[in-house]
Short mmCIF file of C-alpha atoms in Angstrom, two decimals:
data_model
loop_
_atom_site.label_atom_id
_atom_site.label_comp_id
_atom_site.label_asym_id
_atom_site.label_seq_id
_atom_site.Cartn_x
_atom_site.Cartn_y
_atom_site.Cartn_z
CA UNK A 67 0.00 0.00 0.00
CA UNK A 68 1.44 3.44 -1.03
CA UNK A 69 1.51 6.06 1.14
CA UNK A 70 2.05 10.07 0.85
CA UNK A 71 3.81 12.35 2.59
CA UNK A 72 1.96 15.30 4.28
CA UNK A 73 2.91 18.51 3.51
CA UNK A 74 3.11 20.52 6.64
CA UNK A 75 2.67 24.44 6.02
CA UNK A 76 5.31 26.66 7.54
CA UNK A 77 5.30 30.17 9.33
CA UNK A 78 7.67 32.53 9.83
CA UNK A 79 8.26 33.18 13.46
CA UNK A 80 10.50 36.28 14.55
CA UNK A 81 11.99 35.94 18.66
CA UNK A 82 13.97 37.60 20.87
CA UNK A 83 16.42 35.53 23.57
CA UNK A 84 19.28 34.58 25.33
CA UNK A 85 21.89 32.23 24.14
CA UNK A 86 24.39 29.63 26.28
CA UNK A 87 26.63 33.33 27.68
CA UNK A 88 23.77 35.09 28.49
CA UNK A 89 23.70 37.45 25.87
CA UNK A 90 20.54 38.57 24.22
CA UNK A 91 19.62 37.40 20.34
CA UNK A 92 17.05 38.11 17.83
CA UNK A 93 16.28 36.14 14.50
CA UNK A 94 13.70 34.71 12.16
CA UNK A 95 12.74 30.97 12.18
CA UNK A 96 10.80 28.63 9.81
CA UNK A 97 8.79 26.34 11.69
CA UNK A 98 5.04 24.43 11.12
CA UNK A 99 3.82 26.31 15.05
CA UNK A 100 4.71 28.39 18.20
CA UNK A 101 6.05 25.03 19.40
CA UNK A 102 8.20 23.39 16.95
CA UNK A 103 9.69 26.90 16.53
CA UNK A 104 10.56 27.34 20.60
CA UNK A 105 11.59 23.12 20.47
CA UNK A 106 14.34 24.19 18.13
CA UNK A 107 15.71 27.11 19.57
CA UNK A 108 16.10 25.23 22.71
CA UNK A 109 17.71 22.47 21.24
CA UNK A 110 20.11 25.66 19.50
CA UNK A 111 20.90 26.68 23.26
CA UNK A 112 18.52 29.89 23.22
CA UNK A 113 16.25 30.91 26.17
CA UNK A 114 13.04 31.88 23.97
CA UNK A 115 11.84 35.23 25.67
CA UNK A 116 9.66 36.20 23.12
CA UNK A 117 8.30 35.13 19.91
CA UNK A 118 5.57 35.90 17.70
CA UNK A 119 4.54 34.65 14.54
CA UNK A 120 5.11 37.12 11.21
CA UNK A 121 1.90 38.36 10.22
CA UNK A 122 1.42 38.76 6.51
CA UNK A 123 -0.59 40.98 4.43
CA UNK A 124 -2.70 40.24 1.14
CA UNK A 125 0.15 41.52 -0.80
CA UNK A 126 -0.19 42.33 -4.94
CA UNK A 127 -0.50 40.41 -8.16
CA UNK A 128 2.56 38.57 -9.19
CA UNK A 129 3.89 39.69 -12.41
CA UNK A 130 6.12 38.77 -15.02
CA UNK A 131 8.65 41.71 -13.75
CA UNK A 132 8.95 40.44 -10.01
CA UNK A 133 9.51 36.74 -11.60
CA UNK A 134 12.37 38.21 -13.99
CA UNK A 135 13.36 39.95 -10.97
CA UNK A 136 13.40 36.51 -9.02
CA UNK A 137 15.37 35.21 -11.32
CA UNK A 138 18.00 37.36 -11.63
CA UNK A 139 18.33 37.38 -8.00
CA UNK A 140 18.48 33.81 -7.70
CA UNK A 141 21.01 33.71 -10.75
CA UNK A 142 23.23 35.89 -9.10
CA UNK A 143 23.20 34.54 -5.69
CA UNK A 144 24.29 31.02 -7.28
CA UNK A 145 26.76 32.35 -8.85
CA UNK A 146 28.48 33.26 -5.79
CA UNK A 147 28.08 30.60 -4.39
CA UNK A 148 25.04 30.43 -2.22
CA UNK A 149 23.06 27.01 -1.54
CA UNK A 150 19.72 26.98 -3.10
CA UNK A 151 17.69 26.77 -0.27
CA UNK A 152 19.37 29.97 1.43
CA UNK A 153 19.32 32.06 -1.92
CA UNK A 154 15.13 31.24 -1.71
CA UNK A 155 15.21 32.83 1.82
CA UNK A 156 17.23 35.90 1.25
CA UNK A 157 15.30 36.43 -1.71
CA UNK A 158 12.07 35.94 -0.05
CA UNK A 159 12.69 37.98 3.16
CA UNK A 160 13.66 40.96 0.63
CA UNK A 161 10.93 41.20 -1.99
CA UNK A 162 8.36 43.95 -0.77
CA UNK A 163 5.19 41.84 -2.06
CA UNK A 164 3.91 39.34 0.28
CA UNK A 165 2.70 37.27 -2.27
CA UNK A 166 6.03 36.57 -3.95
CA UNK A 167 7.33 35.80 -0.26
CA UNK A 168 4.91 32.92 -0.20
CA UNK A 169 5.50 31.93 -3.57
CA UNK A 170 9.39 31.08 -2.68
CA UNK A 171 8.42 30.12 0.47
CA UNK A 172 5.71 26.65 -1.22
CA UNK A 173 8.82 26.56 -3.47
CA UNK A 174 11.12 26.13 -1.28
CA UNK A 175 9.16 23.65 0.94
CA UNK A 176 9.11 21.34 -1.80
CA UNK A 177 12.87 21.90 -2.76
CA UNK A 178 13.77 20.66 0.92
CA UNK A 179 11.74 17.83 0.45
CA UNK A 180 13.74 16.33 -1.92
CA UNK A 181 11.35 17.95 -4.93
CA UNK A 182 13.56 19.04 -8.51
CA UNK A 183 13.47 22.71 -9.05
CA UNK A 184 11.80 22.01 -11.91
CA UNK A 185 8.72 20.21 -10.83
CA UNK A 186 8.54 22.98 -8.10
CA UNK A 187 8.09 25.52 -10.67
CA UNK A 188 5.57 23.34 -12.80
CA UNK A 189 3.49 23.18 -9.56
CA UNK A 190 2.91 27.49 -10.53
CA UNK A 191 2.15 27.33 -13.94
CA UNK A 192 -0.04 30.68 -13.74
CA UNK A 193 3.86 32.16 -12.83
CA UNK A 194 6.41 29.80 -14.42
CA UNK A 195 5.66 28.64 -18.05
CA UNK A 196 6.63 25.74 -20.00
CA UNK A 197 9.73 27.34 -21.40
CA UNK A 198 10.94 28.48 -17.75
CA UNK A 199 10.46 25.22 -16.51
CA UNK A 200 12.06 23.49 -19.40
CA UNK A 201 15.12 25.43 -19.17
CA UNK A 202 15.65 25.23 -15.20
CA UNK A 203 15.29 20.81 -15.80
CA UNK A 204 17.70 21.59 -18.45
CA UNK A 205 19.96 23.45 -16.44
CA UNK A 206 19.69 20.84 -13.88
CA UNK A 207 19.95 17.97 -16.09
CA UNK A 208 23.62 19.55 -17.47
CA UNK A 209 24.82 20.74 -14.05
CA UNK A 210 24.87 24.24 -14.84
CA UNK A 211 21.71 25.74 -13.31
CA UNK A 212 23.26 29.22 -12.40
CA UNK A 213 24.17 29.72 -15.84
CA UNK A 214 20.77 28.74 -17.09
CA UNK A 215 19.05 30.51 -14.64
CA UNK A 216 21.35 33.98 -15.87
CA UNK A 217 20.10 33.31 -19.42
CA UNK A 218 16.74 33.24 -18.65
CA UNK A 219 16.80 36.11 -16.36
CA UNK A 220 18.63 38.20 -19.47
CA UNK A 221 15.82 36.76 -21.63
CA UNK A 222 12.89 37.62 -19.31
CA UNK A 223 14.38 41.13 -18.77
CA UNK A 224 14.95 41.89 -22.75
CA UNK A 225 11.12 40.41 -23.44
CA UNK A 226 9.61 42.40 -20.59
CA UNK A 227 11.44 45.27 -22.17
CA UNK A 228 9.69 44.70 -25.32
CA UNK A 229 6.10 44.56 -23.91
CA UNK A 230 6.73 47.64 -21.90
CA UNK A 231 7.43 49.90 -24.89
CA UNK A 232 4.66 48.61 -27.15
CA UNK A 233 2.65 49.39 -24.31
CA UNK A 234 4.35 52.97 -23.87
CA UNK A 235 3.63 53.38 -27.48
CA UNK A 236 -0.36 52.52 -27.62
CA UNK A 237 -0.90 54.03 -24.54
CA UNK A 238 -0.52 57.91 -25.04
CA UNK A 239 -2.86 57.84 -28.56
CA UNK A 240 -5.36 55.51 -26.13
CA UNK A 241 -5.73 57.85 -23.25
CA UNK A 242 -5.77 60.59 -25.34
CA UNK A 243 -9.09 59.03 -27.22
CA UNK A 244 -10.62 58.45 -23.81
CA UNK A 245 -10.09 61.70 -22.50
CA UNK A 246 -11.56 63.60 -25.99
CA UNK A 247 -14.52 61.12 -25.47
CA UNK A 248 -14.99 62.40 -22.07
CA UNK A 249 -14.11 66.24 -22.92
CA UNK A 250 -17.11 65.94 -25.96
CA UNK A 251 -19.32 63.98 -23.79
CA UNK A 252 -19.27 67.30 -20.93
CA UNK A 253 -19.87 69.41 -24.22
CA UNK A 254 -22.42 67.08 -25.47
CA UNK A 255 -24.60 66.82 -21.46
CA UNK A 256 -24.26 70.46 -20.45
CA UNK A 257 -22.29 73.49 -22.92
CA UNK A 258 -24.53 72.66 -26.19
CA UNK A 259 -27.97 72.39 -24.22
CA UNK A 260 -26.77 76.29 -22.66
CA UNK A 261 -26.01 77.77 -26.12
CA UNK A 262 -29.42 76.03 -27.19
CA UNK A 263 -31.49 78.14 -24.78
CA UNK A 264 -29.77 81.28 -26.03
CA UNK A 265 -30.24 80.52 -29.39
CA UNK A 266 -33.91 79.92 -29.15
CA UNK A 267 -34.48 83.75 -28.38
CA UNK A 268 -32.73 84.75 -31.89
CA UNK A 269 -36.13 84.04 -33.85
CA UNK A 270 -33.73 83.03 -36.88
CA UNK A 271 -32.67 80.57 -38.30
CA UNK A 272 -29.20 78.28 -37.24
CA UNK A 273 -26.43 77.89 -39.73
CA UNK A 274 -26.50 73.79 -41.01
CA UNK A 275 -22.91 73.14 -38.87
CA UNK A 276 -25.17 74.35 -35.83
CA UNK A 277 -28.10 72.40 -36.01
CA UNK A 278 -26.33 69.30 -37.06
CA UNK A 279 -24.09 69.98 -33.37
CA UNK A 280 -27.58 70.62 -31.72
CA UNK A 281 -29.11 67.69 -33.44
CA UNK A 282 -26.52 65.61 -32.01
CA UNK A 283 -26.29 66.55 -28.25
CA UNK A 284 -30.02 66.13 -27.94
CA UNK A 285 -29.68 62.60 -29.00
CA UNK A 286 -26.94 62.16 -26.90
CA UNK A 287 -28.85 63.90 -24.05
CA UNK A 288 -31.73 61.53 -24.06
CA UNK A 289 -29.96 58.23 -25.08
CA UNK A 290 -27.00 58.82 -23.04
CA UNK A 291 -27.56 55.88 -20.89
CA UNK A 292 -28.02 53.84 -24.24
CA UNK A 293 -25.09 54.84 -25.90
CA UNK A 294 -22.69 54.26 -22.70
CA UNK A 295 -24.42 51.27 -22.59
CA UNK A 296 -23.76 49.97 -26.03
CA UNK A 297 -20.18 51.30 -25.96
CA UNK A 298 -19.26 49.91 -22.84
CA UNK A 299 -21.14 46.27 -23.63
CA UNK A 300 -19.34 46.12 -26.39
CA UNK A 301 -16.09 46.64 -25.58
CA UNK A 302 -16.48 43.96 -23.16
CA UNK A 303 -17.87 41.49 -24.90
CA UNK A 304 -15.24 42.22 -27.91
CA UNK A 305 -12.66 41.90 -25.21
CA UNK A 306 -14.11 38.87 -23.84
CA UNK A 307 -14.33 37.34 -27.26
CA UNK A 308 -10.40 38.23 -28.12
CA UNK A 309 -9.40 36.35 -24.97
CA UNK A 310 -11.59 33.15 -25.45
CA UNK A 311 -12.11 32.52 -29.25
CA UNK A 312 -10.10 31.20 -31.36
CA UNK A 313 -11.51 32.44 -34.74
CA UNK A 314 -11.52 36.09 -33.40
CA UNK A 315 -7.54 35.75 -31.95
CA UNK A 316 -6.76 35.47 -35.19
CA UNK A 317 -8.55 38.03 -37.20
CA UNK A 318 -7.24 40.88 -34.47
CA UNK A 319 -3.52 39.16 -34.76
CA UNK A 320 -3.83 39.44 -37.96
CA UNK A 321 -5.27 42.69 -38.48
CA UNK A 322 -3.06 43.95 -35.69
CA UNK A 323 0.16 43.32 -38.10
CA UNK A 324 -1.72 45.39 -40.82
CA UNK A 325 -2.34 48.14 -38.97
CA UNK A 326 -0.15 51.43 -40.30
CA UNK A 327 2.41 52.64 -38.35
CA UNK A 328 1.78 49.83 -35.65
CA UNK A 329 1.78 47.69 -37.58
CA UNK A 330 5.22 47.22 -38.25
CA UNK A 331 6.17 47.65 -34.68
CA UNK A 332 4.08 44.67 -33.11
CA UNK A 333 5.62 42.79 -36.05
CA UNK A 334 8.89 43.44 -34.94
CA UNK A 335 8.42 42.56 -31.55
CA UNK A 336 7.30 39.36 -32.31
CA UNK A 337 10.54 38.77 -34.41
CA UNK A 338 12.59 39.75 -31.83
CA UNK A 339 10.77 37.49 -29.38
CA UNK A 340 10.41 34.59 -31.29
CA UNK A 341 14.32 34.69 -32.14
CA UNK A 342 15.25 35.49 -28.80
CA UNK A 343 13.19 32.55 -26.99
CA UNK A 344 14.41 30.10 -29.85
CA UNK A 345 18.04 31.25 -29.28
CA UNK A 346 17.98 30.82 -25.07
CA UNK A 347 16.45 27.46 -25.99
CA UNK A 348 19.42 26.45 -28.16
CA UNK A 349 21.78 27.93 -25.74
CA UNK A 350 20.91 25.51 -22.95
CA UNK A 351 20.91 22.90 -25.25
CA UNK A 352 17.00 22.03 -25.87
CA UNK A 353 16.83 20.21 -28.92
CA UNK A 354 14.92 21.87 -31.55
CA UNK A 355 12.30 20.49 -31.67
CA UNK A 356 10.87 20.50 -28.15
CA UNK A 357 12.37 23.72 -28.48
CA UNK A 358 9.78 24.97 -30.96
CA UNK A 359 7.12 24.10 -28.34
CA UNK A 360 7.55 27.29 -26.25
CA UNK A 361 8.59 29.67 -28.99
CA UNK A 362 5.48 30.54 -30.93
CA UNK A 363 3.27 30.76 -27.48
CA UNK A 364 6.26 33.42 -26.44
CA UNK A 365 6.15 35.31 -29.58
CA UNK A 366 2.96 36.95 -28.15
CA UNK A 367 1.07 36.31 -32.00
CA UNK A 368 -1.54 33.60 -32.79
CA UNK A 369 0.24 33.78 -36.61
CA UNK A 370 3.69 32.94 -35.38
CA UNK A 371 2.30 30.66 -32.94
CA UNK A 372 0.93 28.74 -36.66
CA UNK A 373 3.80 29.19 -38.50
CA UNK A 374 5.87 27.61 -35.57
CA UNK A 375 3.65 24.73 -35.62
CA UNK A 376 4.58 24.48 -39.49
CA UNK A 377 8.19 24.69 -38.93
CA UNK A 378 8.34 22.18 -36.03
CA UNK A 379 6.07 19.81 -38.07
CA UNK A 380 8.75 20.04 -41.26
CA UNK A 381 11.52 20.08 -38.90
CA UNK A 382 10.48 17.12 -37.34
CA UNK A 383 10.63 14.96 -40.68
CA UNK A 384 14.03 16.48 -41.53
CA UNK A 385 13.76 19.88 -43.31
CA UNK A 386 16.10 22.29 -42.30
CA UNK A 387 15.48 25.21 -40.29
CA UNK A 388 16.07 28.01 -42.85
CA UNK A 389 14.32 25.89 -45.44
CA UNK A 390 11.38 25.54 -42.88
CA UNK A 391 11.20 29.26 -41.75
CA UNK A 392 11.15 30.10 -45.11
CA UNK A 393 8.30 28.03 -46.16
CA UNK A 394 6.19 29.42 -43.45
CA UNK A 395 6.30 32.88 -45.11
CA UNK A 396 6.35 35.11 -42.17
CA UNK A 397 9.98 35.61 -41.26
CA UNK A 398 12.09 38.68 -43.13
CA UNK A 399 14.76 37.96 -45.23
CA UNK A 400 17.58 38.74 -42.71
CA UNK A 401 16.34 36.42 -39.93
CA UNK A 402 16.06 33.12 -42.47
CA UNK A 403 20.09 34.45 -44.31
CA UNK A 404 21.32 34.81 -40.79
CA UNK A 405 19.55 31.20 -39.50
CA UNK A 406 21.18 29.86 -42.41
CA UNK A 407 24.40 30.73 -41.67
CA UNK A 408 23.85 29.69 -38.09
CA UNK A 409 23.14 26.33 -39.49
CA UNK A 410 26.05 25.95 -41.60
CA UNK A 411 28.31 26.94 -39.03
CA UNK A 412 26.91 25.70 -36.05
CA UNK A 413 26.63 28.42 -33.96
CA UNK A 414 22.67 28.72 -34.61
CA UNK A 415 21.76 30.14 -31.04
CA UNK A 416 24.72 32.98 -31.72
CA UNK A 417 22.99 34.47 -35.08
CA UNK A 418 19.55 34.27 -33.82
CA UNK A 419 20.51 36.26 -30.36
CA UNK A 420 22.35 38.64 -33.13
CA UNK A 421 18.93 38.78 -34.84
CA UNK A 422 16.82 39.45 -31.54
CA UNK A 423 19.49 42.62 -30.50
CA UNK A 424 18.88 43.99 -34.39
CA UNK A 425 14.72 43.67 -33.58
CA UNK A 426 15.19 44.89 -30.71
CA UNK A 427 17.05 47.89 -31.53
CA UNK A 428 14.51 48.43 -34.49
CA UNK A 429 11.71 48.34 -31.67
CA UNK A 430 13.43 50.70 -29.70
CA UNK A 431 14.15 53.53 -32.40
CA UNK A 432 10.35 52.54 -33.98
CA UNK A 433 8.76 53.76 -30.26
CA UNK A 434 11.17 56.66 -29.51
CA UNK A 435 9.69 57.65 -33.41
CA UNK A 436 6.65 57.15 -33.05
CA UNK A 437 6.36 59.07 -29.51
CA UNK A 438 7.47 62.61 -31.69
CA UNK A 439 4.83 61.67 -34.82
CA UNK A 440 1.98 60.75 -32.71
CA UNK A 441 2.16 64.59 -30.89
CA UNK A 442 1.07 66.72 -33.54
CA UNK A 443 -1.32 63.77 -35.12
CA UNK A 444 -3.23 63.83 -31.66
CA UNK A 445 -2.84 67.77 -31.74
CA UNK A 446 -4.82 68.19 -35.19
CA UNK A 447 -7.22 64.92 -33.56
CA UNK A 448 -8.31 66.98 -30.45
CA UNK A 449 -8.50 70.65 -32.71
CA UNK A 450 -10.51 68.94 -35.34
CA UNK A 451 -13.13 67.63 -33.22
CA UNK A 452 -13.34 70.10 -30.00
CA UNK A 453 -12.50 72.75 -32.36
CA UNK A 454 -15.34 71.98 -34.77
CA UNK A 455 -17.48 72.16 -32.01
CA UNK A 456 -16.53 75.22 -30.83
CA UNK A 457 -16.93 76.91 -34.19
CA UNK A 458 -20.22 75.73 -35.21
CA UNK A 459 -21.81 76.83 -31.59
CA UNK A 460 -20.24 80.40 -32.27
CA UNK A 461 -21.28 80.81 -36.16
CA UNK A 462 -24.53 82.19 -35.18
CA UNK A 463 -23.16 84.70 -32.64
CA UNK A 464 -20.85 85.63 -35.19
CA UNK A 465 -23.66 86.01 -37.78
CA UNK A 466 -25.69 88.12 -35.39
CA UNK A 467 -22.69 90.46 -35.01
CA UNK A 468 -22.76 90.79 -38.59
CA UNK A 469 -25.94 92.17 -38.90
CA UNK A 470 -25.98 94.02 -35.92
#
């Protein structure tokens, strides 16, 4: 008859004592209660004086920045030298969000347990994907964990880095849509229906631009709750619909990679990604085609996501990389002529990492572009609209100044 182990949960218990010469300590202990925790002081030779269990708070959302962080922590620690199980508590103690502190802390229970690193991490897939936890078996597999775990910490760092600038980029034309929405929606409820109760005394009649203004914020005055309602429904259920089906993931990844201007950015991202994750891979010795498993999920596009599919499928009955890449009709020129050389000369993982650094640099220079074209676009946006406003409300008044 089999039988588990129970996992006991830990606490964190801070005291205050005296040791075997009298003198008075202070620490932090891991221990399952109050009285395992006071059992092994004693045993230690320390008079327990006081000792309270560490309370902890709710604490934020993990994200893929403090697990980056994590690792680059942990990489460095092993590096000089500290034991895996100690570089898990320093880390813990000094991250500021409670909920990465009990992250390490289930991780590191199963670690001391006699648990791999890598089925610890597989236990958190919401936090530690396939291609982390591929690379951290690899790295134990080959004996050279630290190294591994440096890699992927560079990796995480560089793709992070990415997703932060697209998101830079889209986000100053976004809020600046949202906050001309709500500007002409205060116009709309309460400026228009003023300069309508003044114009009714004129006795003549309104220039086209003004009625048409009029026309509109009376509509908007009695179907406001309709038209939120619609817009904000619908954005929902679009959203909703993006995350969950497949059919519409790949219209918007598709469309997203026509868009102007964008476009060409989001495409470039995912090149630099998908090179990037395929060179790591390589580095630490995946083959390729397990390897090909976690690149086109990383590349952040349903269509790369397809066309690595393709590749691994032609791969895996002996094609060639280049020859493979090429055939799925997505990758630029440079990135196949440089995998190609990598082939030939064996150093495949070098000239894709060459090819992420070029995207990457073509990412960087496309949003520090992009942040000086989109001013004066969203300038002429904002004057166009709250500008025609404006002047259609004051054509009568300038009109009636005419013939006066």
């Amino acid at each position: 008859m089999a039988t588990g182990t129970i996992k006991v949960k830990e606490s964190v218990f801070e005291w205050v004592g005296k040791d075997r010469q009298g003198r008075i300590v202070q620490g932090e202990l891991r221990a399952a209660g109050e009285a395992t925790a006071q059992n092994t002081l004693r045993r230690q030779g320390i008079l327990v004086t006081k000792i309270k269990k560490r309370k902890m708070s709710s604490g934020k959302k993990i994200k893929p920045k403090d697990i980056a962080l994590f690792t680059r922590q942990m990489a460095t620690m092993m590096k000089a030298g500290v034991p895996l199980l100690q570089s898990f508590d320093i880390v813990g103690r000094g991250n500021p969000n409670p909920s990465v502190t009990r992250l390490l802390n289930e991780i590191r229970q199963d670690v001391e347990t006699g648990t791999s690193l890598s089925i610890a991490f597989r236990r958190h897939p919401m936090y530690f994907d396939d291609l982390y936890c591929n690379l951290v078996e690899a790295g134990e597999s080959a004996g050279i964990l630290e190294s591994l775990l440096d890699r992927l910490a560079t990796y995480m760092e560089k793709t992070e880095a990415i997703k932060s600038k697209i998101k830079s980029a889209l986000m100053y034309p976004i809020s600046v849509i949202i906050v001309a929405f709500v500007v002409v929606t205060l116009i709309m409820l309460f400026v228009i229906p003023a300069f309508k109760e003044v114009f009714s005394s004129f006795g003549a009649d309104l220039p086209a631009p003004t009625m048409f203004v009029i026309g509109m914020s009376e509509f908007f005055t009695t179907y406001w709750w309709l038209i939120f309602g619609i817009l904000g429904g619908g954005i929902y259920f679009f959203l909703q619909a993006w995350k969950r089906s497949p059919k519409v993931q790949v219209f918007m990844d598709r469309a997203l990679l026509k868009l102007p201007v964008f476009g060409a950015l989001i495409d470039k991202s995912c090149i630099a990604r998908w090179t990037r994750t395929l060179s790591t891979m390589f580095a630490a010795g995946v083959p390729l085609v397990e390897a090909l498993d976690s690149v086109g999920g990383a590349s952040g596009n349903i269509i790369y996501k397809e066309a690595t599919d393709k590749i691994q499928k032609s791969v895996s009955i002996g094609t060639s990389l280049a020859v493979a890449m090429t055939d799925a009709n997505v990758f630029p020129s440079m990135v196949l002529q440089m995998c190609a050389i990598g082939e030939e000369s064996g150093a495949i993982d070098h000239m894709l990492g060459k090819a992420a650094d070029f995207y990457e640099a073509e990412v960087d220079e496309m949003v520090a572009g992009l942040s000086s074209l989109m001013e004066p676009i969203i300038i002429v946006f904002l004057g166009t609209i709250i500008g025609g406003i404006v002047v259609s409300m004051y054509l009568p008044i300038f009109k009636l100044g005419q013939v006066v």
